C-alpha cells in the first residue's frame, strides 16, 4: 500500500525522493519506501520530514499518533477535529485564499465566517477576479428543512434568522463575475467548505449545534474517493438550488 497522502504533498511542493532524502539525511531508498510501501520512519525522522514539507506529521503518518501498529483510516483524511470550534477561522480563510479554480460553500447559514473575518467578501471577490469559480449555497429560511433543523437543535426560529443574516452578508457579491449565490431547501447532512482539491466537512449531528459537531479535512488523491463523494454531494444540492436575484 502506498502513502498517497505523502505522495500528494511531495508532488504539490515539487519534492523528489532524492531531494527529501537529502533534506532529512536519509537514504533515497528509504523515502521511496515511505511513499511506495507506506513504511513509517522513526519519529525524529518523520518530524524532520514533516517540517521540511510544511505538513503536520500525523497528517502524513497517522500511525505515529497511536503507535506503529495503527493504520491510517483513509489516504484522503488529512485531519479530524472533535468539533468545529477547535478550528480557528483562519483555517477556513487560508483554505479559500489558496484556491485557484474552485471555492464551494454549502451551509444553512455559516455566519461565523463573516463574524470572525469581515473581509470574507473581499477575499472571495479577489479569488473570483483571479479566475476562481465561487459558488455559495445557503439555506432557504422559509424551507421546512431549515425550520425542522431549528427544532432538532433546540434553536427555534434562530436558525431561520441566521439564514437571513447570512444572505444579507453575501448579497453585496451579487453581480460579481465568477461568483454565484443560491438558496437550497435540502436536509443538510454536512456543511462543506471546499477550495480546489481540499474540503472541510462539518458533520451535522441530531440535537447538536454545528460548532460542537466534528470536522474532517480531506485532500483529493484519487478518483472516486471520499473527496469526490462530497464534491458530488455539493453538485447535487447546487443543481436543485435557486439563484438569488437581488432579494433580501
Coordinates of C-alpha atoms in Angstrom, one line a residue:
X1 CA 0.0 0.0 0.0
X2 CA 1.4 3.4 -0.9
X3 CA 1.3 6.5 1.2
X4 CA -0.9 8.6 -1.2
X5 CA -1.0 11.5 1.3
X6 CA 2.8 11.8 1.4
X7 CA 3.0 11.4 -2.4
X8 CA 0.5 14.2 -3.0
X9 CA 2.2 16.6 -0.6
X10 CA 5.6 15.9 -2.2
X11 CA 4.1 16.4 -5.7
X12 CA 2.5 19.6 -4.7
X13 CA 5.7 21.0 -3.4
X14 CA 7.9 19.7 -6.2
X15 CA 9.8 17.3 -4.0
X16 CA 11.5 14.2 -5.3
X17 CA 12.5 11.3 -3.2
X18 CA 16.2 12.3 -3.6
X19 CA 15.5 15.9 -2.6
X20 CA 13.6 14.9 0.6
X21 CA 16.2 12.3 1.4
X22 CA 18.9 15.0 1.3
X23 CA 16.8 17.3 3.5
X24 CA 16.2 14.7 6.1
X25 CA 19.6 13.0 6.0
X26 CA 18.4 9.5 5.0
X27 CA 18.9 7.2 2.0
X28 CA 16.7 8.0 -1.0
X29 CA 15.6 4.3 -1.0
X30 CA 14.1 4.9 2.5
X31 CA 12.0 7.8 1.2
X32 CA 10.9 5.6 -1.7
X33 CA 9.7 3.0 0.8
X34 CA 7.9 5.7 2.8
X35 CA 6.0 6.7 -0.4
X36 CA 5.5 3.4 -2.3
X37 CA 5.3 0.9 0.6
X38 CA 3.8 3.2 3.3
X39 CA 6.8 2.5 5.6
X40 CA 6.8 4.6 8.7
X41 CA 10.1 6.4 9.5
X42 CA 11.4 6.8 13.0
X43 CA 9.6 9.6 14.9
X44 CA 12.5 12.0 14.8
X45 CA 13.0 11.5 11.1
X46 CA 9.2 11.8 10.5
X47 CA 9.1 15.1 12.4
X48 CA 12.1 16.4 10.3
X49 CA 10.4 15.4 7.1
X50 CA 7.0 16.9 8.0
X51 CA 8.7 20.1 9.0
X52 CA 10.5 20.2 5.7
X53 CA 7.3 19.6 3.8
X54 CA 5.3 22.1 5.9
X55 CA 2.8 19.5 6.9
X56 CA 1.6 18.0 10.3
X57 CA 3.5 14.8 11.0
X58 CA 0.3 13.0 11.9
X59 CA -1.3 14.0 8.7
X60 CA 1.5 12.3 6.8
X61 CA 1.8 9.3 9.2
X62 CA -1.4 8.9 11.3
X63 CA 0.0 5.7 12.8
X64 CA 2.5 7.8 14.8
X65 CA -0.3 9.3 16.8
X66 CA -1.3 5.9 18.3
X67 CA 1.8 3.8 17.8
X68 CA 3.4 1.9 14.9
X69 CA 0.7 -0.8 14.8
X70 CA -2.1 1.7 13.9
X71 CA -3.0 2.3 10.3
X72 CA -4.5 5.3 8.5
X73 CA -8.2 5.0 8.0
X74 CA -8.1 6.6 4.6
X75 CA -5.4 8.2 2.5
X76 CA -7.5 11.3 1.9
X77 CA -8.1 12.1 5.5
X78 CA -5.7 15.0 6.4
X79 CA -7.1 15.8 9.9
X80 CA -10.0 15.2 12.2
X81 CA -11.3 17.6 14.8
X82 CA -13.7 16.8 17.6
X83 CA -15.8 19.9 17.0
X84 CA -15.8 22.9 14.6
X85 CA -14.9 25.2 17.5
X86 CA -11.5 23.6 17.6
X87 CA -10.6 25.2 14.3
X88 CA -9.6 28.8 14.1
X89 CA -11.4 30.8 11.4
X90 CA -8.0 31.3 9.8
X91 CA -8.1 27.6 8.8
X92 CA -11.1 28.4 6.6
X93 CA -9.7 31.7 5.4
X94 CA -6.3 30.2 4.5
X95 CA -8.0 27.4 2.6
X96 CA -10.0 29.9 0.5
X97 CA -7.0 32.2 0.0
X98 CA -5.1 29.3 -1.7
X99 CA -7.9 28.4 -4.1
X100 CA -7.2 28.9 -7.8
X101 CA -10.1 27.1 -9.5
X102 CA -12.9 26.3 -7.1
X103 CA -14.5 27.6 -3.9
X104 CA -17.7 25.9 -2.9
X105 CA -19.6 26.6 0.3
X106 CA -22.7 24.6 1.3
X107 CA -24.3 25.7 4.6
X108 CA -27.6 26.7 6.1
X109 CA -26.0 29.9 7.5
X110 CA -22.3 29.7 8.5
X111 CA -22.3 33.3 9.6
X112 CA -19.3 32.6 11.9
X113 CA -17.1 33.2 8.9
X114 CA -18.3 36.8 8.3
X115 CA -18.5 37.5 12.1
X116 CA -14.9 36.4 12.6
X117 CA -13.5 37.6 9.3
X118 CA -15.3 40.7 8.0
X119 CA -13.1 40.7 4.8
X120 CA -14.6 37.4 3.6
X121 CA -16.5 39.1 0.7
X122 CA -13.4 40.9 -0.4
X123 CA -11.4 37.7 -0.3
X124 CA -14.0 35.8 -2.4
X125 CA -14.1 38.7 -4.9
X126 CA -10.3 38.7 -5.2
X127 CA -10.2 34.9 -5.8
X128 CA -13.0 35.3 -8.4
X129 CA -11.1 38.1 -10.2
X130 CA -8.1 35.7 -10.5
X131 CA -10.4 33.2 -12.3
X132 CA -11.6 31.1 -9.4
X133 CA -15.3 30.0 -9.6
X134 CA -17.1 30.7 -6.4
X135 CA -20.4 29.1 -5.5
X136 CA -22.2 29.8 -2.3
X137 CA -25.3 27.7 -1.3
X138 CA -27.2 29.0 1.7
X139 CA -30.3 27.6 3.4
X140 CA -33.7 29.0 2.4
X141 CA -35.0 30.4 5.6
X142 CA -38.6 29.6 4.6
X143 CA -38.0 26.0 3.9
X144 CA -39.4 23.2 6.0
X145 CA -36.0 21.6 6.4
X146 CA -34.4 24.7 7.8
X147 CA -37.2 25.1 10.3
X148 CA -37.0 21.5 11.3
X149 CA -33.3 21.9 12.0
X150 CA -34.2 24.7 14.4
X151 CA -36.4 22.2 16.3
X152 CA -33.8 19.5 16.3
X153 CA -31.1 21.8 17.6
X154 CA -33.5 23.4 20.1
X155 CA -32.6 26.7 18.4
X156 CA -36.2 27.6 17.4
X157 CA -36.5 30.4 14.8
X158 CA -32.9 31.4 15.5
X159 CA -31.7 29.2 12.6
X160 CA -34.1 31.0 10.2
X161 CA -32.8 34.4 11.3
X162 CA -29.3 33.2 10.8
X163 CA -30.1 32.1 7.3
X164 CA -31.5 35.5 6.5
X165 CA -28.5 37.2 8.1
X166 CA -26.1 35.0 6.0
X167 CA -27.9 36.1 2.9
X168 CA -27.5 39.7 3.8
X169 CA -23.8 39.2 4.3
X170 CA -23.4 37.7 0.8
X171 CA -25.8 40.0 -1.1
X172 CA -23.1 42.6 -1.9
X173 CA -21.4 39.9 -4.0
X174 CA -24.4 39.6 -6.4
X175 CA -23.3 40.5 -9.9
X176 CA -19.6 39.9 -9.2
X177 CA -18.2 38.0 -12.2
X178 CA -17.3 34.4 -11.2
X179 CA -19.5 34.4 -8.0
X180 CA -22.8 32.6 -7.8
X181 CA -25.2 32.7 -4.9
X182 CA -28.1 30.2 -4.5
X183 CA -30.6 29.1 -1.8
X184 CA -31.3 25.5 -1.2
X185 CA -34.0 23.7 0.9
X186 CA -32.4 20.3 1.3
X187 CA -31.9 18.5 4.6
X188 CA -28.3 19.4 5.3
X189 CA -26.2 16.4 6.5
X190 CA -22.9 18.2 6.3
X191 CA -21.7 21.7 5.8
X192 CA -19.0 21.8 3.1
X193 CA -16.1 24.3 2.6
X194 CA -14.2 23.4 -0.5
X195 CA -11.1 25.0 -2.1
X196 CA -9.8 23.2 -5.1
X197 CA -8.7 19.7 -4.0
X198 CA -9.3 20.2 -0.3
X199 CA -12.6 20.3 1.7
X200 CA -13.5 20.9 5.3
X201 CA -16.6 18.8 6.2
X202 CA -18.6 19.9 9.2
X203 CA -20.8 16.9 10.1
X204 CA -24.3 17.6 11.5
X205 CA -25.4 15.6 14.5
X206 CA -29.0 15.4 15.7
X207 CA -29.6 17.8 18.5
X208 CA -26.1 19.3 18.3
X209 CA -25.2 22.8 17.0
X210 CA -22.8 22.8 14.1
X211 CA -20.0 24.5 16.1
X212 CA -20.0 21.5 18.5
X213 CA -20.0 18.8 15.8
X214 CA -16.9 17.2 14.3
X215 CA -15.0 18.4 11.2
X216 CA -12.7 16.4 8.9
X217 CA -10.4 17.8 6.4
X218 CA -9.9 15.8 3.1
X219 CA -7.5 16.2 0.3
X220 CA -8.3 14.6 -3.1
X221 CA -5.7 11.9 -4.0
X222 CA -7.7 9.5 -6.2
X223 CA -10.8 9.3 -8.4
X224 CA -14.0 8.1 -6.6
X225 CA -12.6 8.7 -3.1
X226 CA -14.1 10.5 -0.1
X227 CA -13.3 13.9 -1.6
X228 CA -15.3 13.1 -4.8
X229 CA -18.2 11.9 -2.7
X230 CA -18.6 15.3 -1.0
X231 CA -17.9 17.2 -4.3
X232 CA -20.7 15.2 -6.0
X233 CA -23.0 15.9 -3.0
X234 CA -22.4 19.6 -3.4
X235 CA -23.1 19.4 -7.1
X236 CA -26.4 17.6 -6.4
X237 CA -27.6 20.3 -4.0
X238 CA -26.4 23.1 -6.3
X239 CA -28.5 21.7 -9.1
X240 CA -31.6 21.9 -7.0
X241 CA -31.0 25.3 -5.5
X242 CA -32.4 28.5 -6.9
X243 CA -30.4 31.6 -7.8
X244 CA -30.6 34.6 -5.7
X245 CA -31.7 37.7 -7.6
X246 CA -31.3 40.8 -5.5
X247 CA -33.5 39.7 -2.7
X248 CA -33.2 40.5 1.0

